[in-house]
Every structure is written in structure tokens, then in C-alpha cells.
Amino acid sequence: MRIQFFVAFAAFVLSVTVPSAQAGKKVYISVDLEGISGVSGDDQTGPAGAEYGRTRKLMAEDANAAIRGAFDAGATEVLVNDSHGSHRNLLPEDLDPRARLITHNFKRHGMMEGLDDTFDAILFVGYHAKAGASRGLFAHTGSGVVGDLQINGISVGEGGMNAALASWYGVPVVMVSGDDVAVAEVKESAPAAQGVVVKRAINVRAVELDSLVTARKSIQAGARAGVTAARKTAPVRQSTYRVELRYRNFTYPEVATAFREIELIAPDTIAFSRETMPEAYRLIRVLYRFINPD
Ligand SMILES: [Zn+2]
């Protein structure tokens, strides 16, 4: 009698605690600022800028459009990672209350903090072109000290570097929004992603903006289509990750060689290899953000 009760009780506990195979999708959203709808000037990108307060709202509205699209497509969990500058741009009171928010830039995995293999889909919102792009609003990689970043011989921007980490975990990047240059660039690393162009770069400063209403509708539709089509893959892992980082100065590379197994391969360029993408990612981030030779 007692055994029968135990078996029945155990079956009951299992039925409540084991997640069903039909569980809804878990979605990760990384939100940068330069590629946000309506963002076009230097006075919008940081707290010292006169237009920054408005811009935080614009950033939240693009994020909310992506969150709506994700839930439209059956997401049951959405994690937003503030991925610009201080990583303290998005105000929790402005965000769709169904999402959780990671804030502050003291993160080992930066724009991809909190991602792991339990997620089903990744959305990149407000992304921009890489350092050196001749057209592309606010084109840069990381912090502005980077001239070029290569991973296993391929030049990548923030989107490409983040997509490489996503592949490591086997989570597909299913949407990217930003200007036309950024979207085309990120799709080189994530060809299946929905590309949502919210503005067209005329050059590195001037831009033709879609209306905010149009842009947010496009982001919501792109997120919905991307999350609906999302299929997890087996993790894509290279045997080694060789990184070459060319700086726009000669001081950072000088300091960088203090780290073990980082070599100077030109006066402005360092190289190193790591066995895993998360290790490579963390070190790249330290090398462009946390070195300060001044
Ligand atoms: Zn960025």
C-alpha cells in the first residue's frame, strides 16, 4: 500500500516538474543603439548627448516591437540584454513587462551575456556596421579602438562575433535590425536571419529614416517570422579560434602582449588562439574595453 502510494506520488511529482517537449520558445534579444529606428546623430548615443533621453525611449520601443513579435510566435520566455555603451540605457519601466532585462556593462560576455544552450532563438536589435565600413551609420567594432577584428581569418563586426558565440551554443540568430549596411553584414554570419532594415545609410553620418511606426511594425513582423521559423542546430564548434585584432593605435597592442600567449604580429596588431569561442569572446572583450593605457 505504502509502495503504491509512493509510486503514484512520484509519478505525480514527475508530471509536474519535467518540462513538456511542447514547451514554448525561449528567446534572447540583444539590443544595441546605433541601429535603432530614428537614431541618426552623435547627440543621441550617450548620456552626455542632449537627445539621449529621447533615444532611450526609442531603444525601448524597438525592443518592445521585437518582444511582441517573439510572443506572437509562441515565445514563453524573453530575455533582453542591454548591449550599448554602459549597457544601462533601457529603463525597466519602458519595457514590455513580459520580458526580463540584463543591465550594466561589467559582463564577461558583453552583448551576449546570459546566453546559453537553453535558448531557441536570438534577435539582434539596433545593430550597426563594423569598423572600417565605408558606409554604415556609426560604423565601429566594440569600443572605437578596433581597426579590424578577424576570427579564423574572417573579418567580423559585433554581429559576426556575437553570431560565432551563438553558433557555439547551437542557438540560431533569426533576426537582425539596423541600417542597410549592418543588416547585410550580419547576414553574412547568419544567412537565415530575417533582415529588418529600418534606415538606409547615405554615408557614415547621414541617413534616410523609415517612419517609427513603419520601422516598429517591420521589427515585430521580422521577429515573429524569425522565431516561428527558428530551429535549433547542433553546436558549431571549431577546433581552435584564432583571433587577430588590429587596433587604431599603438598603445593597446603594447599593453595586450602582457597577457600570456598573445603575440604582436604587427605594430598595431595582436594575435592569439583559444580552444573555445566563449574563451576567445571574453578575451576579445577585455582587449578592446578594459585596457586603458592612459
Ligand atoms: Zn555596438
mmCIF file of N, CA, C and O in Angstrom, residues 35 175-180 183 187 194-199 215 217-223:
data_model
loop_
_atom_site.group_PDB
_atom_site.id
_atom_site.type_symbol
_atom_site.label_atom_id
_atom_site.label_comp_id
_atom_site.label_asym_id
_atom_site.label_seq_id
_atom_site.Cartn_x
_atom_site.Cartn_y
_atom_site.Cartn_z
ATOM 1 N N GLY A 35 21.722 51.307 -34.400
ATOM 2 C CA GLY A 35 20.831 50.891 -35.482
ATOM 3 C C GLY A 35 19.353 50.959 -35.115
ATOM 4 O O GLY A 35 18.504 50.409 -35.818
ATOM 5 N N MET A 175 16.877 37.052 -36.434
ATOM 6 C CA MET A 175 16.520 38.390 -36.925
ATOM 7 C C MET A 175 17.610 39.386 -36.579
ATOM 8 O O MET A 175 18.239 39.279 -35.514
ATOM 9 N N VAL A 176 17.831 40.337 -37.483
ATOM 10 C CA VAL A 176 18.703 41.477 -37.171
ATOM 11 C C VAL A 176 18.031 42.735 -37.697
ATOM 12 O O VAL A 176 17.531 42.747 -38.822
ATOM 13 N N SER A 177 18.021 43.795 -36.872
ATOM 14 C CA SER A 177 17.532 45.092 -37.360
ATOM 15 C C SER A 177 18.648 46.122 -37.257
ATOM 16 O O SER A 177 19.542 46.012 -36.412
ATOM 17 N N GLY A 178 18.581 47.122 -38.149
ATOM 18 C CA GLY A 178 19.586 48.178 -38.168
ATOM 19 C C GLY A 178 19.535 48.888 -39.503
ATOM 20 O O GLY A 178 18.529 48.782 -40.225
ATOM 21 N N ASP A 179 20.636 49.593 -39.862
ATOM 22 C CA ASP A 179 20.637 50.200 -41.193
ATOM 23 C C ASP A 179 20.961 49.127 -42.237
ATOM 24 O O ASP A 179 21.257 47.976 -41.898
ATOM 25 N N ASP A 180 20.850 49.504 -43.509
ATOM 26 C CA ASP A 180 21.008 48.508 -44.577
ATOM 27 C C ASP A 180 22.384 47.860 -44.583
ATOM 28 O O ASP A 180 22.516 46.661 -44.863
ATOM 29 N N VAL A 183 22.619 45.306 -41.605
ATOM 30 C CA VAL A 183 21.816 44.100 -41.839
ATOM 31 C C VAL A 183 22.516 43.185 -42.842
ATOM 32 O O VAL A 183 22.637 41.970 -42.620
ATOM 33 N N LYS A 187 24.035 39.403 -41.898
ATOM 34 C CA LYS A 187 23.517 38.240 -42.625
ATOM 35 C C LYS A 187 24.627 37.408 -43.267
ATOM 36 O O LYS A 187 24.423 36.243 -43.607
ATOM 37 N N GLN A 194 16.125 36.879 -40.519
ATOM 38 C CA GLN A 194 15.285 37.901 -41.134
ATOM 39 C C GLN A 194 16.042 39.225 -41.033
ATOM 40 O O GLN A 194 16.469 39.609 -39.946
ATOM 41 N N GLY A 195 16.212 39.906 -42.155
ATOM 42 C CA GLY A 195 16.883 41.211 -42.132
ATOM 43 C C GLY A 195 15.841 42.315 -42.105
ATOM 44 O O GLY A 195 15.000 42.379 -42.986
ATOM 45 N N VAL A 196 15.883 43.154 -41.071
ATOM 46 C CA VAL A 196 14.903 44.237 -40.965
ATOM 47 C C VAL A 196 15.641 45.576 -41.068
ATOM 48 O O VAL A 196 16.306 46.016 -40.121
ATOM 49 N N VAL A 197 15.542 46.192 -42.238
ATOM 50 C CA VAL A 197 16.210 47.479 -42.476
ATOM 51 C C VAL A 197 15.265 48.590 -42.022
ATOM 52 O O VAL A 197 14.169 48.730 -42.549
ATOM 53 N N VAL A 198 15.688 49.360 -41.014
ATOM 54 C CA VAL A 198 14.835 50.445 -40.512
ATOM 55 C C VAL A 198 15.322 51.815 -40.974
ATOM 56 O O VAL A 198 14.673 52.824 -40.709
ATOM 57 N N LYS A 199 16.490 51.841 -41.619
ATOM 58 C CA LYS A 199 17.021 53.097 -42.171
ATOM 59 C C LYS A 199 18.091 52.771 -43.196
ATOM 60 O O LYS A 199 18.680 51.679 -43.153
ATOM 61 N N ALA A 215 8.871 51.262 -39.002
ATOM 62 C CA ALA A 215 10.040 50.507 -38.527
ATOM 63 C C ALA A 215 9.637 49.498 -37.447
ATOM 64 O O ALA A 215 10.056 48.333 -37.474
ATOM 65 N N LYS A 217 6.703 48.197 -36.872
ATOM 66 C CA LYS A 217 5.910 47.108 -37.466
ATOM 67 C C LYS A 217 6.830 46.091 -38.141
ATOM 68 O O LYS A 217 6.614 44.882 -38.057
ATOM 69 N N SER A 218 7.849 46.605 -38.853
ATOM 70 C CA SER A 218 8.777 45.694 -39.542
ATOM 71 C C SER A 218 9.537 44.823 -38.551
ATOM 72 O O SER A 218 9.765 43.634 -38.787
ATOM 73 N N ILE A 219 9.951 45.429 -37.437
ATOM 74 C CA ILE A 219 10.698 44.650 -36.428
ATOM 75 C C ILE A 219 9.799 43.571 -35.830
ATOM 76 O O ILE A 219 10.206 42.409 -35.682
ATOM 77 N N GLN A 220 8.574 43.945 -35.506
ATOM 78 C CA GLN A 220 7.648 42.955 -34.924
ATOM 79 C C GLN A 220 7.414 41.804 -35.901
ATOM 80 O O GLN A 220 7.462 40.621 -35.513
ATOM 81 N N ALA A 221 7.193 42.164 -37.185
ATOM 82 C CA ALA A 221 6.949 41.120 -38.194
ATOM 83 C C ALA A 221 8.186 40.249 -38.393
ATOM 84 O O ALA A 221 8.085 39.018 -38.515
ATOM 85 N N GLY A 222 9.368 40.880 -38.409
ATOM 86 C CA GLY A 222 10.615 40.117 -38.581
ATOM 87 C C GLY A 222 10.858 39.176 -37.413
ATOM 88 O O GLY A 222 11.273 38.026 -37.581
ATOM 89 N N ALA A 223 10.594 39.676 -36.202
ATOM 90 C CA ALA A 223 10.785 38.847 -35.008
ATOM 91 C C ALA A 223 9.807 37.678 -35.021
ATOM 92 O O ALA A 223 10.176 36.535 -34.720
#
